[in-house]
Amino acid sequence: TAVLVDICGYTEFMLAHGRDVAHKVGREVFLFAKDVFEKNGLELFKETGDNVSFIGGMADESVDPSELANEALFAICQLMRSIDKMHEILTSKNLPIVNIKISAVIGDHICALNALEERHQFDITGEGMIVAKRLEEGMNAEFQKNYGTNVAMISRDLFIACYNVLMRKQFEDRYTVIAKNHIVYDAHIMVSKVQKEELSPIDSAG
């Protein structure tokens, strides 16, 4: 499995608050995500300015794909349910609040070790990571008008691979991403509780 966690509107955020603040916020968000994912069996593989990637199943290729799918969806749900806590941490450190978007797939990955900013990190390529990036790109400004931020999008095959009914229920909403290359990706989405409350229409009855 491959999971990307991105900060929404990072470029605009950096222009508004400055590079140093953006970097501090990014570190806090990624450390928070790292704690959640590593507790659920996924490994941190690469971190850039606005996103961080995790991989599941690299240590043991004999693991059942269904187990990997369950782990990934459970970890994503845990992170989505912790958005409020992430915001509290940022506020407690006098940092601006940011929102995230998560994309995830199950598939093959090719990993090579390279040097990035004098730190050794894994560079991840392969069909799975490409699809994860396409799903992330699909959560663009138009998507956010309808669904907001703090949304997770998983590929159809990851949804099918997961046998946990409760986990699948969190991702019942379907969505289609049409990439720049016109390839169509069938996906499922989960909107965080925080975002659902913000998007809900005001009850004017009575």
PDB file of N, CA and C in Angstrom, residues 202-206:
ATOM      1  N   ILE A 202     -27.150  24.951   7.255  1.00  0.00           N
ATOM      2  CA  ILE A 202     -27.695  25.403   8.537  1.00  0.00           C
ATOM      3  C   ILE A 202     -29.176  25.018   8.616  1.00  0.00           C
ATOM      4  N   ASP A 203     -29.535  24.426   9.721  1.00  0.00           N
ATOM      5  CA  ASP A 203     -30.940  24.017   9.921  1.00  0.00           C
ATOM      6  C   ASP A 203     -31.762  25.245  10.298  1.00  0.00           C
ATOM      7  N   SER A 204     -32.581  25.686   9.375  1.00  0.00           N
ATOM      8  CA  SER A 204     -33.362  26.896   9.626  1.00  0.00           C
ATOM      9  C   SER A 204     -34.788  26.589  10.078  1.00  0.00           C
ATOM     10  N   ALA A 205     -35.077  25.306  10.242  1.00  0.00           N
ATOM     11  CA  ALA A 205     -36.438  24.921  10.634  1.00  0.00           C
ATOM     12  C   ALA A 205     -36.750  25.456  12.035  1.00  0.00           C
ATOM     13  N   GLY A 206     -37.981  25.862  12.225  1.00  0.00           N
ATOM     14  CA  GLY A 206     -38.404  26.348  13.521  1.00  0.00           C
ATOM     15  C   GLY A 206     -37.908  27.764  13.766  1.00  0.00           C
TER      16      GLY A 206
END
